[in-house]
mmCIF file of C-alpha atoms in Angstrom:
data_model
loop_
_atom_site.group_PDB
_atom_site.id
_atom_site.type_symbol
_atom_site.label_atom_id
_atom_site.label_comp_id
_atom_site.label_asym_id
_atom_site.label_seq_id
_atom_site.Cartn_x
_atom_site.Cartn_y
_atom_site.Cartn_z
ATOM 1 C CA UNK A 248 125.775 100.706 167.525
ATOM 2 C CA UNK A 249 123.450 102.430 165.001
ATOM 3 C CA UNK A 250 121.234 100.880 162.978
ATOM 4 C CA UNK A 251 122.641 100.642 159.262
ATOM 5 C CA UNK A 252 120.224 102.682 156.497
ATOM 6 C CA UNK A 253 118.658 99.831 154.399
ATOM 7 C CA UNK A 254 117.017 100.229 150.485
ATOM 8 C CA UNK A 255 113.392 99.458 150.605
ATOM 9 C CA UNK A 256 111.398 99.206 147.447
ATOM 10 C CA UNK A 257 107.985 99.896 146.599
ATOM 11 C CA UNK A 258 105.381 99.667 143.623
ATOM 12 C CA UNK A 259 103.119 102.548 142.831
ATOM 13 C CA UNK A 260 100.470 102.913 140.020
ATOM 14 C CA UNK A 261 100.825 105.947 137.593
ATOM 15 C CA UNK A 262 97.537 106.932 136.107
ATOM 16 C CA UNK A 263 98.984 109.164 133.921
ATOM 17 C CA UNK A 264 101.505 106.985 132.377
ATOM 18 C CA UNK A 265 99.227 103.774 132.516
ATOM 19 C CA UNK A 266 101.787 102.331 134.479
ATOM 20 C CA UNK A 267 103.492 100.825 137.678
ATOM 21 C CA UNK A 268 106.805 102.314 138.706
ATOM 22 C CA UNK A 269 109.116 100.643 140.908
ATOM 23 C CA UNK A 270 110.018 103.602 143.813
ATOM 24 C CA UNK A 271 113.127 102.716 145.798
ATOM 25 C CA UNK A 272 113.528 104.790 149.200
ATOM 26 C CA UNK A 273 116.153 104.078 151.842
ATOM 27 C CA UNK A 274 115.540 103.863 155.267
ATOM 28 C CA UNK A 275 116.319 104.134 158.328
ATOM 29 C CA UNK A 276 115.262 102.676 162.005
ATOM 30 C CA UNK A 277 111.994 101.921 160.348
ATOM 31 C CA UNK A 278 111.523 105.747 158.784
ATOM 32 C CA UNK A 279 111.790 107.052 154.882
ATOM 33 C CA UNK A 280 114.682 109.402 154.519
ATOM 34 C CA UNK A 281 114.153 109.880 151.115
ATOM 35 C CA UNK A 282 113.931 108.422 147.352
ATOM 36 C CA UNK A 283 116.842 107.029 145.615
ATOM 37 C CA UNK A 284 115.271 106.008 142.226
ATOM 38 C CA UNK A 285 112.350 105.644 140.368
ATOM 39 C CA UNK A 286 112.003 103.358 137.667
ATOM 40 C CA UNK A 287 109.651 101.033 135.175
ATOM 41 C CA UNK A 288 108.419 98.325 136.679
ATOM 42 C CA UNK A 289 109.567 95.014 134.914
ATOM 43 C CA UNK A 290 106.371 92.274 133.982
ATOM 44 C CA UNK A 291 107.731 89.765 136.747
ATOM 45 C CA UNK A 292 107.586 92.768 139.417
ATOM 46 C CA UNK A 293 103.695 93.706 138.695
ATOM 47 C CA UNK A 294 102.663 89.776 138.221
ATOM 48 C CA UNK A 295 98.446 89.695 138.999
ATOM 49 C CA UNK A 296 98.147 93.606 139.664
ATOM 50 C CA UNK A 297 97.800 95.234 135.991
ATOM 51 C CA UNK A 298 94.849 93.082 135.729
ATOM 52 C CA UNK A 299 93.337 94.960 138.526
ATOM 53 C CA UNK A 300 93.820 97.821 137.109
ATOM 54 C CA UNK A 301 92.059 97.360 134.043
ATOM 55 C CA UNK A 302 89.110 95.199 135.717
ATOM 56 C CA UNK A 303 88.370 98.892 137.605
ATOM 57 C CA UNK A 304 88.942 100.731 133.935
ATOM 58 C CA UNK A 305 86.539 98.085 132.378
ATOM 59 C CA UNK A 306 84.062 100.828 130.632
ATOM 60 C CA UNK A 307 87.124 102.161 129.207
ATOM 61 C CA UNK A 308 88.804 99.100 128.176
ATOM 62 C CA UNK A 309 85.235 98.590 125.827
ATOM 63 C CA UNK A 310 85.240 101.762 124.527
ATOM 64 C CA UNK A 311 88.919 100.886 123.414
ATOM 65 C CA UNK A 312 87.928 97.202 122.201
ATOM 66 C CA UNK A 313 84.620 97.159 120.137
ATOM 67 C CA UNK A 314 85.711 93.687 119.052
ATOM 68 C CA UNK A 315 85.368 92.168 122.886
ATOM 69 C CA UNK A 316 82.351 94.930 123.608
ATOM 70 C CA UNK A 317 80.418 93.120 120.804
ATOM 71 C CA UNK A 318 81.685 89.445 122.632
ATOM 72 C CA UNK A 319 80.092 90.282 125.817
ATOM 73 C CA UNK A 320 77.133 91.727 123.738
ATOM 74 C CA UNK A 321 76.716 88.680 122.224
ATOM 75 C CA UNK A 322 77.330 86.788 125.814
ATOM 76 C CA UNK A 323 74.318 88.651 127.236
ATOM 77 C CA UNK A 324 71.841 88.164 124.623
ATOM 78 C CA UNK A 325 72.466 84.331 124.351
ATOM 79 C CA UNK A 326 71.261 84.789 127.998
ATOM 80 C CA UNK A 327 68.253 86.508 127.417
ATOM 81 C CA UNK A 328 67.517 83.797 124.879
ATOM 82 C CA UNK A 329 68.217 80.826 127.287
ATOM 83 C CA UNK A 330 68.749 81.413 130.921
ATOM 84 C CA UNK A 331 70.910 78.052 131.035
ATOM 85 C CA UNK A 332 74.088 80.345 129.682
ATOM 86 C CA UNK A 333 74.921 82.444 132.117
ATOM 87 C CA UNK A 334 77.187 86.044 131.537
ATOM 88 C CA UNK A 335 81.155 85.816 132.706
ATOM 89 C CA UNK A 336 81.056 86.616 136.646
ATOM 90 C CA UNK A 337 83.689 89.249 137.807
ATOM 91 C CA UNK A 338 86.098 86.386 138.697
ATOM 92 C CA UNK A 339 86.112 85.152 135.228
ATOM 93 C CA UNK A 340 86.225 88.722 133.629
ATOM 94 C CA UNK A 341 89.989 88.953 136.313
ATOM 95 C CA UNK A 342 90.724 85.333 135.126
ATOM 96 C CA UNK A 343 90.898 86.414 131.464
ATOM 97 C CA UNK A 344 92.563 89.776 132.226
ATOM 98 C CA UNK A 345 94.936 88.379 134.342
ATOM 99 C CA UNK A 346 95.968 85.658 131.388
ATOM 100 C CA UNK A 347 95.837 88.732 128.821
ATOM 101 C CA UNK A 348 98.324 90.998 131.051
ATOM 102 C CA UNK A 349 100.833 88.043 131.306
ATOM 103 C CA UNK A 350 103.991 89.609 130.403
ATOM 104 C CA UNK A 351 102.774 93.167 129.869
ATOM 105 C CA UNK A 352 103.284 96.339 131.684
ATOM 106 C CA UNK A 353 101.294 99.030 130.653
ATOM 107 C CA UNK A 354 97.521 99.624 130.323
ATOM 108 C CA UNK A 355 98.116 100.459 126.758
ATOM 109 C CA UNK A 356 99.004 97.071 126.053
ATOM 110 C CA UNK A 357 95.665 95.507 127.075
ATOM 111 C CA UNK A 358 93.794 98.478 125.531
ATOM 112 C CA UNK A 359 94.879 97.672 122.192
ATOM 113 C CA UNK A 360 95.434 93.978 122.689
ATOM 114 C CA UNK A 361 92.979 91.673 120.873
ATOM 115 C CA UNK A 362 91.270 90.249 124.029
ATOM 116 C CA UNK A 363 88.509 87.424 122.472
ATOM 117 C CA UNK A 364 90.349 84.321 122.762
ATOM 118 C CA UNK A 365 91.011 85.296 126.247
ATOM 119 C CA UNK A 366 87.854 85.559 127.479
ATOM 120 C CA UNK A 367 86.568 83.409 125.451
ATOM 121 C CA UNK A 368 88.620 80.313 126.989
ATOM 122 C CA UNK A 369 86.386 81.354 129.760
ATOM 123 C CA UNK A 370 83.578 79.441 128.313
ATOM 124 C CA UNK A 371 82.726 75.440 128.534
ATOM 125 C CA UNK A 372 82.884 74.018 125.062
ATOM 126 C CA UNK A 373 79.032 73.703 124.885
ATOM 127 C CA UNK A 374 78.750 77.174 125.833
ATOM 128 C CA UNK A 375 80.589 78.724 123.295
ATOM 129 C CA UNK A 376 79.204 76.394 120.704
ATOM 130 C CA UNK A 377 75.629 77.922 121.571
ATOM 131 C CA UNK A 378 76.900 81.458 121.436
ATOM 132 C CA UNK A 379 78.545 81.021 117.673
ATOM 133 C CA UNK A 380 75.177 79.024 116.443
ATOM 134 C CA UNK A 381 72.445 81.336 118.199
ATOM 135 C CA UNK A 382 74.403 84.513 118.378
ATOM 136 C CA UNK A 383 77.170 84.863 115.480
ATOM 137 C CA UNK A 384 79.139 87.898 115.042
ATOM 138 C CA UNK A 385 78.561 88.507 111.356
ATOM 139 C CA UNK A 386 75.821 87.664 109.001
ATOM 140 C CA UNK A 387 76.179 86.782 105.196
ATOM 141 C CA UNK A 388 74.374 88.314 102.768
ATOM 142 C CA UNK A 389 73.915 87.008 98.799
ATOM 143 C CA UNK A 390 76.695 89.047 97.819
ATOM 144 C CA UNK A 391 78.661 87.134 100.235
ATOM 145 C CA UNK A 392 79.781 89.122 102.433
ATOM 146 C CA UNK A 393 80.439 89.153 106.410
ATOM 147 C CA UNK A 394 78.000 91.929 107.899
ATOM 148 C CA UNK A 395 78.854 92.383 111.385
ATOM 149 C CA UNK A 396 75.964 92.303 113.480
ATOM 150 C CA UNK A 397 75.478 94.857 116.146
ATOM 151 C CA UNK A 398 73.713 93.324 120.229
ATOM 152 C CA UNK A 399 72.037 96.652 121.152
ATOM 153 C CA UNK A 400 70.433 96.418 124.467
ATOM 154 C CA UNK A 401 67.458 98.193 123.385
ATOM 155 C CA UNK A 402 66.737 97.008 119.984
ATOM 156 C CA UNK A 403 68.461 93.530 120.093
ATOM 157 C CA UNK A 404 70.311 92.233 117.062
ATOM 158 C CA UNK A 405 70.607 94.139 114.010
ATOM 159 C CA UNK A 406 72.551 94.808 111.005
ATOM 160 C CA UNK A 407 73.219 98.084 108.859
ATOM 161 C CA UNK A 408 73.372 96.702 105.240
ATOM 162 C CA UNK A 409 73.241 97.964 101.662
ATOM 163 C CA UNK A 410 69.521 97.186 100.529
ATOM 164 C CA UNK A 411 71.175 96.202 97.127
ATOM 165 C CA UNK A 412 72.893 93.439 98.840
ATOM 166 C CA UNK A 413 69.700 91.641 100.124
ATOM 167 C CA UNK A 414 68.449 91.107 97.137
ATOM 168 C CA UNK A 415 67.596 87.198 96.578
ATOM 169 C CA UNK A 416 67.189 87.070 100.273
ATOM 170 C CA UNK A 417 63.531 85.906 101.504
ATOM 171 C CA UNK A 418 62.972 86.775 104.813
ATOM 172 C CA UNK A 419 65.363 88.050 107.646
ATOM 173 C CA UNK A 420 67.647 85.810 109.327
ATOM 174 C CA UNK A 421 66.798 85.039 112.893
ATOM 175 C CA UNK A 422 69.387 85.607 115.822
ATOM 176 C CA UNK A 423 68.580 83.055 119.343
ATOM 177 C CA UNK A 424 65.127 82.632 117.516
ATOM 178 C CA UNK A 425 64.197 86.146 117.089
ATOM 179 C CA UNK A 426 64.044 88.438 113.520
ATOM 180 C CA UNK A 427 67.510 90.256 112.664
ATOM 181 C CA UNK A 428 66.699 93.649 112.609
ATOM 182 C CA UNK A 429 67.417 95.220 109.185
ATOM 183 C CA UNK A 430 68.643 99.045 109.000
ATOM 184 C CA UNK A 431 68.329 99.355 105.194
ATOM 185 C CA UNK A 432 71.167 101.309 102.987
ATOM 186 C CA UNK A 433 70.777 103.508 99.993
ATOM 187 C CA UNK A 434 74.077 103.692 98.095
ATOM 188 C CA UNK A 435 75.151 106.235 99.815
ATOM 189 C CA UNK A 436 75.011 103.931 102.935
ATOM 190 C CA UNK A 437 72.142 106.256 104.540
ATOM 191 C CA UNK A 438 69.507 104.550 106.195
ATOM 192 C CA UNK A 439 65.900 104.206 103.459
ATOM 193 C CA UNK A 440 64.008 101.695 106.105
ATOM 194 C CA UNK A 441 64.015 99.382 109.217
ATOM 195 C CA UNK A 442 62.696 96.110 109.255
ATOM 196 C CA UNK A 443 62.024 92.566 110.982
ATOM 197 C CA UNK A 444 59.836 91.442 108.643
ATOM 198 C CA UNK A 445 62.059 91.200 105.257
ATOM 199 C CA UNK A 446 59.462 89.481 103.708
ATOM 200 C CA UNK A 447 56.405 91.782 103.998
ATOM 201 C CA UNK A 448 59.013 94.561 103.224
ATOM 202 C CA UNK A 449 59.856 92.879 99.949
ATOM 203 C CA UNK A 450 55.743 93.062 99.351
ATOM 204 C CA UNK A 451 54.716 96.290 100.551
ATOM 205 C CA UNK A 452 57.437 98.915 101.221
ATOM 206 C CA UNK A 453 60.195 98.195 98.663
ATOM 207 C CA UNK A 454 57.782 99.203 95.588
ATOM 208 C CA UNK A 455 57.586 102.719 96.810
ATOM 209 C CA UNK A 456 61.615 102.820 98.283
ATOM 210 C CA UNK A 457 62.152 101.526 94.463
ATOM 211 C CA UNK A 458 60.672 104.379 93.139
ATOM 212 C CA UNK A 459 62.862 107.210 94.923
ATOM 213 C CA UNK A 460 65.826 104.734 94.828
ATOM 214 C CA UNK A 461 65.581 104.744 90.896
ATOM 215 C CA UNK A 462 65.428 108.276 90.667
ATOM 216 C CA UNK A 463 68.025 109.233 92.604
ATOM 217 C CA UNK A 464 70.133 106.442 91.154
ATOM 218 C CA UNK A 465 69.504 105.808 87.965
ATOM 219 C CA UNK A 466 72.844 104.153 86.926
ATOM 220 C CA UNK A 467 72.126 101.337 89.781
ATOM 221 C CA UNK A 468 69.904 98.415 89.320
ATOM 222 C CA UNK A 469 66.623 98.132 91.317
ATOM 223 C CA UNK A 470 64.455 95.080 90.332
#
């Protein structure tokens, strides 16, 4: 008797759709005779292996996700600041992934998915209490508002902020003990001076940024 053709199924990745497909082929005596159907994958089918995906896409999934690029920017510098808090190992980056691709399908998903709270569950409750007192994400200004702060690997902390909205402000805040760095706005938001040191600013360099300032805009005030 000859052996009976059987349906065998398989899951592939498509790059270019950012997604798995489900490939059914049937079979026979152990050899592919061709494919019957090709189809989505459902969420239950691809269980543990989107988050694989995007663990090997992880530069992209940053450039997608400024919000979680900052996060781990903020992760890293509370490390330079105190060697006790260490960065998320690779296991813990999949753990988070793997919670945020619960019930999705496609890369797309995840890539515009707000991500935080995932990885941030990651953390001991000590840990992330260090990270929002040394490192915040934003810093407030007199004005009152929420200036998000930027971890640049080469220059640390810093802020871009309207000069206008310092005003009443003393010295820089400091960020895991060290001077925010201060990229100073005209107006116009384009940069007039880069400081540390607010307070020596305040005494030497804003008398002669005053002057252009209060030229070029008069209607603005500039004490």
């Amino acid at each position: 008797m000859l052996p009976e053709a059987s349906l065998a199924k398989e899951i592939e990745w498509d790059d270019e759709k950012g997604r798995f497909f489900v490939v059914e082929t049937r079979q026979w005596n152990g050899l592919s005779v061709g494919r019957e159907h090709r189809r989505p994958a459902e969420p239950a089918e691809v269980e543990g292996r989107l988050a694989g995906v995007v663990l090997a896409r992880f530069d992209r999934l940053l450039q997608a996700n400024p919000e979680l690029d900052q996060w781990l920017g903020r992760l890293r510098f509370l490390h330079r600041f105190d060697s006790r808090w260490e960065p998320l190992t690779d296991e813990q980056r999949r753990a988070a992934l793997e919670q945020a691709c619960f019930g999705e399908r496609a890369l797309e998903n995840i890539f515009t998915k707000s991500l935080v709270s995932f990885f941030e569950m990651q953390l001991s409750s000590e840990h992330a209490q260090a990270l929002a007192r040394e490192c915040p994400s934003h810093c407030l200004v007199p004005t009152g508002n929420r200036i998000r702060i930027e971890y640049s690997e080469e220059q640390g902390p810093l802020v871009e902020v309207r000069l206008q909205e310092l005003f009443g402000l003393p010295r820089a805040p400091k960020i895991a003990g060290q001077p925010l760095t201060l990229v100073l706005l005209a107006p116009n938001f384009r940069p007039v001076q880069v400081t540390r040191d607010l307070e020596s600013f305040w005494k030497n360099g804003y008398p002669e940024v005053r002057k252009e300032l209060r030229a070029r805009y008069p209607k603005h005030s500039w004490p």
